[in-house]
mmCIF file of C-alpha atoms in Angstrom:
data_model
loop_
_atom_site.group_PDB
_atom_site.id
_atom_site.type_symbol
_atom_site.label_atom_id
_atom_site.label_comp_id
_atom_site.label_asym_id
_atom_site.label_seq_id
_atom_site.Cartn_x
_atom_site.Cartn_y
_atom_site.Cartn_z
ATOM 1 C CA ASP A 120 75.663 112.163 63.394
ATOM 2 C CA ASP A 121 74.137 108.618 63.245
ATOM 3 C CA ALA A 122 76.870 106.683 63.543
ATOM 4 C CA GLY A 123 77.991 109.064 66.655
ATOM 5 C CA GLY A 124 74.963 108.199 68.301
ATOM 6 C CA GLY A 125 75.974 104.052 67.551
ATOM 7 C CA GLU A 126 78.686 104.771 69.124
ATOM 8 C CA GLN A 127 77.706 106.444 72.297
ATOM 9 C CA ALA A 128 74.914 103.465 72.599
ATOM 10 C CA HIS A 129 77.728 100.852 72.455
ATOM 11 C CA SER A 130 78.888 103.044 74.942
ATOM 12 C CA TYR A 131 76.078 103.379 76.791
ATOM 13 C CA GLU A 132 75.593 99.505 76.570
ATOM 14 C CA PHE A 133 79.108 98.613 77.157
ATOM 15 C CA SER A 134 78.690 100.534 80.659
ATOM 16 C CA ARG A 135 75.761 99.267 81.626
ATOM 17 C CA ARG A 136 76.873 95.143 81.342
ATOM 18 C CA MET A 137 79.995 96.469 83.477
ATOM 19 C CA ALA A 138 78.334 98.515 85.914
ATOM 20 C CA ALA A 139 75.564 95.432 86.719
ATOM 21 C CA ARG A 140 79.156 92.894 86.426
ATOM 22 C CA LEU A 141 81.478 95.588 89.376
ATOM 23 C CA ALA A 142 77.824 96.047 91.496
ATOM 24 C CA LEU A 143 78.528 92.139 91.848
ATOM 25 C CA LEU A 144 82.515 92.228 92.116
ATOM 26 C CA VAL A 145 83.054 94.799 94.356
ATOM 27 C CA LEU A 146 80.427 92.891 96.649
ATOM 28 C CA ALA A 147 82.082 89.570 96.513
ATOM 29 C CA LEU A 148 85.482 91.631 97.206
ATOM 30 C CA ALA A 149 84.602 94.480 99.811
ATOM 31 C CA ALA A 150 85.605 94.926 102.754
ATOM 32 C CA SER A 151 86.721 91.398 102.008
ATOM 33 C CA ALA A 152 90.547 91.156 104.117
ATOM 34 C CA ASP A 153 91.014 89.845 99.975
ATOM 35 C CA GLY A 154 94.491 88.277 102.222
ATOM 36 C CA PHE A 155 97.930 88.671 100.484
ATOM 37 C CA ALA A 156 100.606 85.088 100.637
ATOM 38 C CA ALA A 157 102.740 84.978 97.933
ATOM 39 C CA PRO A 158 103.833 81.546 96.326
ATOM 40 C CA GLY A 159 107.167 81.645 97.910
ATOM 41 C CA PRO A 160 108.457 83.629 100.831
ATOM 42 C CA LEU A 161 107.413 87.018 101.448
ATOM 43 C CA THR A 162 110.207 89.515 100.835
ATOM 44 C CA TRP A 163 111.026 92.700 101.587
ATOM 45 C CA SER A 164 111.060 95.425 99.614
ATOM 46 C CA ARG A 165 112.796 98.805 101.887
ATOM 47 C CA ALA A 166 111.385 101.481 99.428
ATOM 48 C CA PRO A 167 111.159 104.290 102.343
ATOM 49 C CA ALA A 168 107.538 106.297 101.094
ATOM 50 C CA LEU A 169 104.265 104.793 100.651
ATOM 51 C CA ARG A 170 103.425 106.977 98.013
ATOM 52 C CA SER A 171 106.723 106.337 96.134
ATOM 53 C CA SER A 172 106.134 103.217 96.109
ATOM 54 C CA LEU A 173 102.693 103.214 94.652
ATOM 55 C CA SER A 174 103.784 105.491 91.892
ATOM 56 C CA ARG A 175 106.541 104.237 90.601
ATOM 57 C CA PRO A 176 107.378 102.833 87.159
ATOM 58 C CA VAL A 177 105.562 99.817 86.040
ATOM 59 C CA TYR A 178 108.147 97.084 85.527
ATOM 60 C CA THR A 179 108.289 94.840 82.145
ATOM 61 C CA ALA A 180 110.457 92.229 81.925
ATOM 62 C CA PRO A 181 111.795 90.027 79.432
ATOM 63 C CA LEU A 182 110.120 87.126 78.267
ATOM 64 C CA THR A 183 112.665 84.816 79.425
ATOM 65 C CA ASP A 184 112.105 85.970 82.625
ATOM 66 C CA ARG A 185 108.525 85.372 83.343
ATOM 67 C CA VAL A 186 105.903 82.903 82.071
ATOM 68 C CA PRO A 187 102.787 84.539 82.368
ATOM 69 C CA PRO A 188 99.717 82.488 81.953
ATOM 70 C CA PRO A 189 97.970 81.957 78.834
ATOM 71 C CA MET A 190 95.341 85.023 79.146
ATOM 72 C CA MET A 191 97.666 86.984 80.412
ATOM 73 C CA ARG A 192 99.557 86.616 77.107
ATOM 74 C CA VAL A 193 96.839 88.915 75.051
ATOM 75 C CA GLY A 194 99.751 92.053 76.990
ATOM 76 C CA MET A 195 102.819 90.145 74.712
ATOM 77 C CA MET A 196 103.974 92.775 72.373
ATOM 78 C CA ALA A 197 107.138 93.217 70.076
ATOM 79 C CA GLY A 198 110.432 94.047 71.769
ATOM 80 C CA ASN A 199 109.776 91.882 75.020
ATOM 81 C CA LYS A 200 107.777 94.669 76.421
ATOM 82 C CA VAL A 201 104.400 94.203 78.410
ATOM 83 C CA SER A 202 101.614 96.559 78.240
ATOM 84 C CA LEU A 203 98.198 97.370 76.150
ATOM 85 C CA THR A 204 97.616 100.313 77.383
ATOM 86 C CA LYS A 205 101.368 101.756 78.906
ATOM 87 C CA LYS A 206 98.787 103.395 80.682
ATOM 88 C CA ASN A 207 99.113 103.823 85.636
ATOM 89 C CA VAL A 208 95.624 103.113 86.860
ATOM 90 C CA ARG A 209 96.248 105.328 89.517
ATOM 91 C CA GLU A 210 96.543 108.132 86.289
ATOM 92 C CA ASN A 211 93.454 107.455 84.809
ATOM 93 C CA VAL A 212 90.866 106.801 87.944
ATOM 94 C CA GLY A 213 87.855 109.123 87.954
ATOM 95 C CA GLU A 214 87.551 112.084 90.628
ATOM 96 C CA VAL A 215 85.984 109.574 93.165
ATOM 97 C CA VAL A 216 88.721 106.987 93.508
ATOM 98 C CA SER A 217 91.418 109.080 93.106
ATOM 99 C CA SER A 218 90.667 111.651 96.369
ATOM 100 C CA LEU A 219 89.956 108.144 98.355
ATOM 101 C CA VAL A 220 93.144 106.744 97.368
ATOM 102 C CA SER A 221 95.326 109.869 98.580
ATOM 103 C CA THR A 222 92.935 110.090 101.498
ATOM 104 C CA LEU A 223 93.558 106.494 102.343
ATOM 105 C CA GLU A 224 97.428 106.941 101.292
ATOM 106 C CA LYS A 225 97.427 110.321 103.705
ATOM 107 C CA VAL A 226 96.558 107.950 106.594
ATOM 108 C CA LEU A 227 98.339 105.280 106.188
ATOM 109 C CA GLU A 228 101.448 107.159 106.054
ATOM 110 C CA GLU A 229 101.191 108.546 108.841
ATOM 111 C CA GLU A 230 99.691 105.741 111.021
ATOM 112 C CA LEU A 231 101.621 103.127 110.127
ATOM 113 C CA ASP A 232 105.472 102.481 109.923
ATOM 114 C CA LEU A 233 105.254 100.344 106.151
ATOM 115 C CA GLN A 234 107.257 97.952 104.912
ATOM 116 C CA PRO A 235 106.168 97.391 101.555
ATOM 117 C CA LEU A 236 105.901 93.789 99.809
ATOM 118 C CA ASP A 237 107.213 92.287 96.500
ATOM 119 C CA LEU A 238 104.283 91.390 94.658
ATOM 120 C CA PRO A 239 104.998 88.855 91.478
ATOM 121 C CA VAL A 240 104.922 91.026 87.905
ATOM 122 C CA ASP A 241 101.787 89.658 87.020
ATOM 123 C CA LEU A 242 99.957 90.448 90.204
ATOM 124 C CA GLU A 243 101.610 93.473 91.020
ATOM 125 C CA ARG A 244 99.889 94.869 86.718
ATOM 126 C CA ALA A 245 97.432 92.649 85.572
ATOM 127 C CA GLU A 246 95.564 93.651 81.907
ATOM 128 C CA GLY A 247 92.771 91.457 79.989
ATOM 129 C CA VAL A 248 90.040 91.760 77.720
ATOM 130 C CA VAL A 249 86.412 92.313 78.924
ATOM 131 C CA ASP A 250 83.701 92.766 75.784
ATOM 132 C CA GLY A 251 86.691 93.689 74.244
ATOM 133 C CA SER A 252 87.748 96.869 76.250
ATOM 134 C CA LYS A 253 91.000 95.932 78.708
ATOM 135 C CA CYS A 254 90.525 96.144 82.051
ATOM 136 C CA VAL A 255 93.914 96.821 84.034
ATOM 137 C CA ILE A 256 94.257 95.735 87.801
ATOM 138 C CA GLU A 257 96.646 97.223 89.472
ATOM 139 C CA ASN A 258 97.930 95.939 93.444
ATOM 140 C CA SER A 259 100.255 97.346 95.875
ATOM 141 C CA VAL A 260 100.731 95.475 99.465
ATOM 142 C CA TRP A 261 102.533 96.234 102.508
ATOM 143 C CA GLN A 262 102.613 94.870 106.454
ATOM 144 C CA THR A 263 103.804 96.621 109.578
ATOM 145 C CA ASP A 264 104.476 94.692 113.150
ATOM 146 C CA SER A 265 99.969 94.651 113.831
ATOM 147 C CA PHE A 266 99.368 94.305 110.168
ATOM 148 C CA ARG A 267 100.396 90.455 108.127
ATOM 149 C CA LYS A 268 98.803 92.978 104.850
ATOM 150 C CA VAL A 269 98.014 96.030 103.847
ATOM 151 C CA HIS A 270 96.409 96.121 100.225
ATOM 152 C CA ILE A 271 95.321 98.925 97.688
ATOM 153 C CA GLU A 272 94.203 97.645 94.367
ATOM 154 C CA LEU A 273 92.802 99.899 92.023
ATOM 155 C CA ALA A 274 91.053 98.640 88.146
ATOM 156 C CA THR A 275 90.051 100.767 85.646
ATOM 157 C CA PHE A 276 88.721 99.799 81.954
ATOM 158 C CA PHE A 277 89.809 101.040 78.302
ATOM 159 C CA ASN A 278 88.315 100.917 75.544
ATOM 160 C CA ASN A 279 89.697 100.154 72.318
ATOM 161 C CA ALA A 280 91.165 103.321 71.337
ATOM 162 C CA GLY A 281 93.317 103.604 74.651
ATOM 163 C CA GLU A 282 90.647 105.863 75.741
ATOM 164 C CA SER A 283 88.897 105.546 79.639
ATOM 165 C CA ALA A 284 86.031 103.642 79.330
ATOM 166 C CA GLY A 285 84.688 105.245 82.887
ATOM 167 C CA LEU A 286 84.246 102.936 85.014
ATOM 168 C CA ASP A 287 87.057 102.468 88.480
ATOM 169 C CA ILE A 288 87.575 100.195 91.017
ATOM 170 C CA LEU A 289 89.102 100.693 94.809
ATOM 171 C CA HIS A 290 89.497 98.104 97.081
ATOM 172 C CA CYS A 291 91.410 98.480 100.554
ATOM 173 C CA VAL A 292 91.278 96.035 103.512
ATOM 174 C CA LEU A 293 93.945 95.720 106.049
ATOM 175 C CA PHE A 294 94.914 92.179 107.562
ATOM 176 C CA PRO A 295 95.577 92.253 111.698
ATOM 177 C CA ARG A 296 98.105 89.704 112.906
ATOM 178 C CA PRO A 297 96.628 87.159 114.272
ATOM 179 C CA GLU A 298 99.979 86.448 116.820
ATOM 180 C CA ALA A 299 100.248 89.963 117.458
ATOM 181 C CA ALA A 300 96.875 91.211 117.458
ATOM 182 C CA GLY A 301 94.629 88.724 119.028
ATOM 183 C CA PRO A 302 90.413 88.635 118.293
ATOM 184 C CA GLU A 303 89.528 92.052 119.049
ATOM 185 C CA VAL A 304 91.330 93.755 116.228
ATOM 186 C CA PRO A 305 88.603 93.387 113.524
ATOM 187 C CA MET A 306 89.365 93.755 109.655
ATOM 188 C CA PHE A 307 89.162 97.370 108.232
ATOM 189 C CA GLY A 308 88.246 97.018 104.483
ATOM 190 C CA CYS A 309 86.845 99.978 101.739
ATOM 191 C CA ASP A 310 85.682 99.236 98.438
ATOM 192 C CA VAL A 311 84.193 102.017 95.244
ATOM 193 C CA VAL A 312 83.055 101.003 91.754
ATOM 194 C CA CYS A 313 82.155 104.101 90.098
ATOM 195 C CA VAL A 314 80.535 104.051 86.689
ATOM 196 C CA ARG A 315 81.435 107.568 84.584
ATOM 197 C CA GLY A 316 81.588 109.374 87.477
ATOM 198 C CA THR A 317 78.991 108.139 89.164
ATOM 199 C CA VAL A 318 79.668 105.990 92.498
ATOM 200 C CA THR A 319 77.303 103.056 91.953
ATOM 201 C CA ALA A 320 78.771 101.025 95.271
ATOM 202 C CA ALA A 321 80.529 102.357 97.940
ATOM 203 C CA ILE A 322 81.424 99.765 101.183
ATOM 204 C CA VAL A 323 83.624 100.412 104.416
ATOM 205 C CA ASP A 324 83.485 98.521 107.041
ATOM 206 C CA LEU A 325 85.033 96.429 110.293
ATOM 207 C CA SER A 326 84.422 93.077 110.119
ATOM 208 C CA PRO A 327 84.987 91.248 113.926
ATOM 209 C CA MET A 328 87.593 87.976 113.768
ATOM 210 C CA THR A 329 85.823 87.322 117.895
ATOM 211 C CA ARG A 330 83.668 83.910 118.318
ATOM 212 C CA GLU A 331 80.390 86.241 118.600
ATOM 213 C CA LYS A 332 81.039 87.922 115.366
ATOM 214 C CA ARG A 333 80.956 91.454 117.287
ATOM 215 C CA LEU A 334 83.312 94.429 117.636
ATOM 216 C CA SER A 335 84.351 95.088 120.259
ATOM 217 C CA ALA A 336 82.923 97.696 122.705
ATOM 218 C CA GLN A 337 86.796 99.661 121.844
ATOM 219 C CA TRP A 338 86.493 99.825 118.259
ATOM 220 C CA ALA A 339 81.880 100.024 118.541
ATOM 221 C CA ASP A 340 82.842 103.238 121.018
ATOM 222 C CA ALA A 341 86.141 104.839 118.884
ATOM 223 C CA PHE A 342 83.503 104.010 115.385
ATOM 224 C CA ASP A 343 80.250 105.973 117.172
ATOM 225 C CA GLU A 344 82.627 108.979 118.645
ATOM 226 C CA GLY A 345 84.675 109.375 115.513
ATOM 227 C CA CYS A 346 82.757 108.376 112.567
ATOM 228 C CA GLY A 347 79.415 107.763 113.848
ATOM 229 C CA GLY A 348 78.006 111.632 112.751
ATOM 230 C CA LEU A 349 79.314 110.538 108.645
ATOM 231 C CA THR A 350 76.884 107.363 108.575
ATOM 232 C CA GLU A 351 73.980 108.451 107.049
ATOM 233 C CA PHE A 352 73.104 108.546 103.192
ATOM 234 C CA GLN A 353 70.159 108.946 101.142
ATOM 235 C CA GLU A 354 70.437 105.866 99.272
ATOM 236 C CA PRO A 355 72.021 102.900 101.815
ATOM 237 C CA ARG A 356 72.105 99.537 100.403
ATOM 238 C CA GLU A 357 71.258 95.656 101.300
ATOM 239 C CA ILE A 358 73.781 93.491 102.677
ATOM 240 C CA PRO A 359 74.340 90.283 100.639
ATOM 241 C CA GLU A 360 73.926 87.264 102.088
ATOM 242 C CA PHE A 361 76.608 86.243 102.399
ATOM 243 C CA GLY A 362 78.540 89.288 104.196
ATOM 244 C CA THR A 363 76.143 88.380 106.881
ATOM 245 C CA HIS A 364 78.226 86.069 107.952
ATOM 246 C CA ILE A 365 81.363 88.633 108.511
ATOM 247 C CA PHE A 366 80.587 91.925 108.307
ATOM 248 C CA GLY A 367 80.812 94.099 110.848
ATOM 249 C CA ASP A 368 77.144 95.307 112.706
ATOM 250 C CA ARG A 369 78.772 99.460 111.803
ATOM 251 C CA CYS A 370 79.384 98.525 108.243
ATOM 252 C CA VAL A 371 78.012 100.961 105.953
ATOM 253 C CA PHE A 372 77.318 100.411 102.289
ATOM 254 C CA VAL A 373 75.592 102.802 100.339
ATOM 255 C CA ARG A 374 75.370 104.352 97.175
ATOM 256 C CA PRO A 375 76.010 107.902 97.210
ATOM 257 C CA GLN A 376 74.271 110.530 96.239
ATOM 258 C CA GLY A 377 75.497 114.095 94.017
ATOM 259 C CA ALA A 378 79.223 115.441 95.165
ATOM 260 C CA GLY A 379 77.936 116.568 98.980
ATOM 261 C CA GLU A 380 77.826 112.759 99.693
ATOM 262 C CA CYS A 381 80.500 111.243 97.503
ATOM 263 C CA GLN A 382 82.813 113.559 99.624
ATOM 264 C CA GLN A 383 81.520 112.766 102.872
ATOM 265 C CA PHE A 384 82.148 108.644 102.408
ATOM 266 C CA VAL A 385 85.104 110.173 101.544
ATOM 267 C CA LYS A 386 85.756 111.573 104.414
ATOM 268 C CA LEU A 387 84.006 108.259 106.463
ATOM 269 C CA CYS A 388 86.730 106.063 105.125
ATOM 270 C CA GLY A 389 89.399 107.984 106.352
ATOM 271 C CA GLU A 390 87.995 108.476 109.748
ATOM 272 C CA VAL A 391 87.579 104.864 109.890
ATOM 273 C CA LEU A 392 90.930 103.904 108.574
ATOM 274 C CA LYS A 393 92.776 106.380 111.081
ATOM 275 C CA MET A 394 90.547 105.621 114.111
ATOM 276 C CA HIS A 395 91.344 101.444 113.342
ATOM 277 C CA CYS A 396 95.282 102.343 113.419
ATOM 278 C CA ARG A 397 94.715 103.768 116.288
ATOM 279 C CA GLU A 398 92.897 101.917 118.056
ATOM 280 C CA THR A 399 95.505 98.706 116.991
ATOM 281 C CA ALA A 400 98.510 100.432 117.975
ATOM 282 C CA ARG A 401 96.346 101.221 121.725
ATOM 283 C CA ARG A 402 95.777 97.641 121.892
ATOM 284 C CA THR A 403 98.717 95.822 120.898
ATOM 285 C CA LYS A 404 100.971 98.287 122.587
ATOM 286 C CA GLY A 405 102.989 95.425 125.272
ATOM 287 C CA TYR A 406 100.064 93.051 124.216
ATOM 288 C CA THR A 407 100.815 89.553 123.639
ATOM 289 C CA PRO A 408 97.779 87.309 122.410
ATOM 290 C CA SER A 409 97.500 83.742 124.943
ATOM 291 C CA ARG A 410 97.649 80.699 122.654
ATOM 292 C CA GLU A 411 93.718 80.672 123.107
ATOM 293 C CA GLU A 412 93.195 84.127 121.584
ATOM 294 C CA VAL A 413 95.831 84.098 118.895
ATOM 295 C CA GLU A 414 93.789 80.724 117.654
ATOM 296 C CA GLU A 415 90.555 82.489 117.973
ATOM 297 C CA ALA A 416 91.612 85.487 116.084
ATOM 298 C CA HIS A 417 93.128 82.858 113.327
ATOM 299 C CA GLN A 418 90.239 80.937 112.826
ATOM 300 C CA GLY A 419 87.999 84.255 112.539
ATOM 301 C CA GLN A 420 90.205 85.081 109.508
ATOM 302 C CA VAL A 421 90.200 81.566 108.204
ATOM 303 C CA HIS A 422 86.428 81.873 108.685
ATOM 304 C CA TYR A 423 86.225 84.624 106.592
ATOM 305 C CA CYS A 424 88.493 83.715 103.703
ATOM 306 C CA GLU A 425 86.202 80.383 103.372
ATOM 307 C CA LYS A 426 83.187 82.551 103.596
ATOM 308 C CA GLN A 427 84.643 84.711 100.768
ATOM 309 C CA SER A 428 85.529 81.871 98.137
ATOM 310 C CA GLU A 429 82.293 80.140 98.754
ATOM 311 C CA ASN A 430 80.877 83.351 96.887
ATOM 312 C CA ASP A 431 81.634 82.639 93.058
ATOM 313 C CA LYS A 432 81.110 85.818 91.171
ATOM 314 C CA THR A 433 84.288 86.955 91.763
ATOM 315 C CA ARG A 434 85.915 84.331 90.273
ATOM 316 C CA LYS A 435 83.428 84.201 87.390
ATOM 317 C CA ILE A 436 84.350 87.736 86.479
ATOM 318 C CA LEU A 437 87.686 87.190 87.084
ATOM 319 C CA GLU A 438 87.811 84.296 85.014
ATOM 320 C CA GLY A 439 85.760 85.990 81.631
ATOM 321 C CA SER A 440 89.275 88.627 82.139
ATOM 322 C CA PHE A 441 92.111 86.727 82.781
ATOM 323 C CA GLY A 442 91.136 82.809 82.254
ATOM 324 C CA VAL A 443 90.866 80.146 84.556
ATOM 325 C CA GLU A 444 94.863 79.511 85.778
ATOM 326 C CA TRP A 445 95.771 83.331 86.615
ATOM 327 C CA THR A 446 92.072 83.286 88.935
ATOM 328 C CA ASP A 447 93.654 80.561 90.327
ATOM 329 C CA ARG A 448 96.744 82.276 91.213
ATOM 330 C CA TYR A 449 94.911 85.453 91.670
ATOM 331 C CA MET A 450 92.527 84.240 94.442
ATOM 332 C CA SER A 451 94.929 82.000 95.948
ATOM 333 C CA THR A 452 97.734 84.133 96.918
ATOM 334 C CA LEU A 453 96.476 87.938 96.771
ATOM 335 C CA LEU A 454 92.270 87.871 97.225
ATOM 336 C CA PHE A 455 91.631 85.022 99.580
ATOM 337 C CA ASP A 456 95.154 84.169 100.964
ATOM 338 C CA LYS A 457 94.660 82.067 104.855
ATOM 339 C CA PRO A 458 97.193 83.790 107.295
ATOM 340 C CA GLU A 459 100.044 80.576 107.830
ATOM 341 C CA ALA A 460 98.666 77.769 110.062
ATOM 342 C CA LEU A 461 99.825 78.097 113.386
ATOM 343 C CA ALA A 462 102.721 76.208 114.689
#
């Protein structure tokens, strides 16, 4: 019994430490565009369906086909195979994160004509060690005519026995194309951190790209009409200082209380995403931004990425799990990339 109590105490302490660290991480990632630009030209993957792309088996290449950074070699095992856990994140996240990712996927499937983008294998799935437990991250990225990147990131943790540690992260962001959408189309983003079934941080936001950093009347009115009834929660959270420079005035950042509010937040995210996709379609149909509008939208995304990059909490947490080299590459090619320079 004493041994069991010791194990429980250790597990609780691990969860407490990781909850604190993940709360910092989600603030740095929340609604953050976390843009994507692969080191080389992006390649089109003609997978016909979103869900089949997300759930495809994880590719494990021979060591001769890739040379990961030193910290990533912790995942290399005999037989030239990769994986400490051999478990997909999607199959091991808790109920809230599973429900949210399914809701987001359903909306994306119904509202957008997605074309999956290939990621380098060690960015599509990454494994590292945090306080003796395994952190596994899986990323999926797509693009459309109006969005240069649609990104879903899932992360979870396993103990040394390969069992879930009860710590899950979901991150989703849509980056509009400046040359197609202009400055009126904001960036949709949502993040959730869940610790042993309890959501400790949940945020959904539409980040403005205009110089005034305010949502246009089109998006503000659509949000209020379609989503306003879902924004009241018992425990709202304070936006961090860096977020005040980039998040929109309809940002919802909360700690949901109980199953009812968790379900409400999942529904809110789905409704905001659906509204955003539809308003983007209305805005971009037959619309060609002027040079000045493209420049404004471009600068809005540059400003966003620069502000996110000023927060070093994300870097420190990733470096602690994956090392400096991999973190530099991850942040510059998947999290905080800037749009291509204008011609």
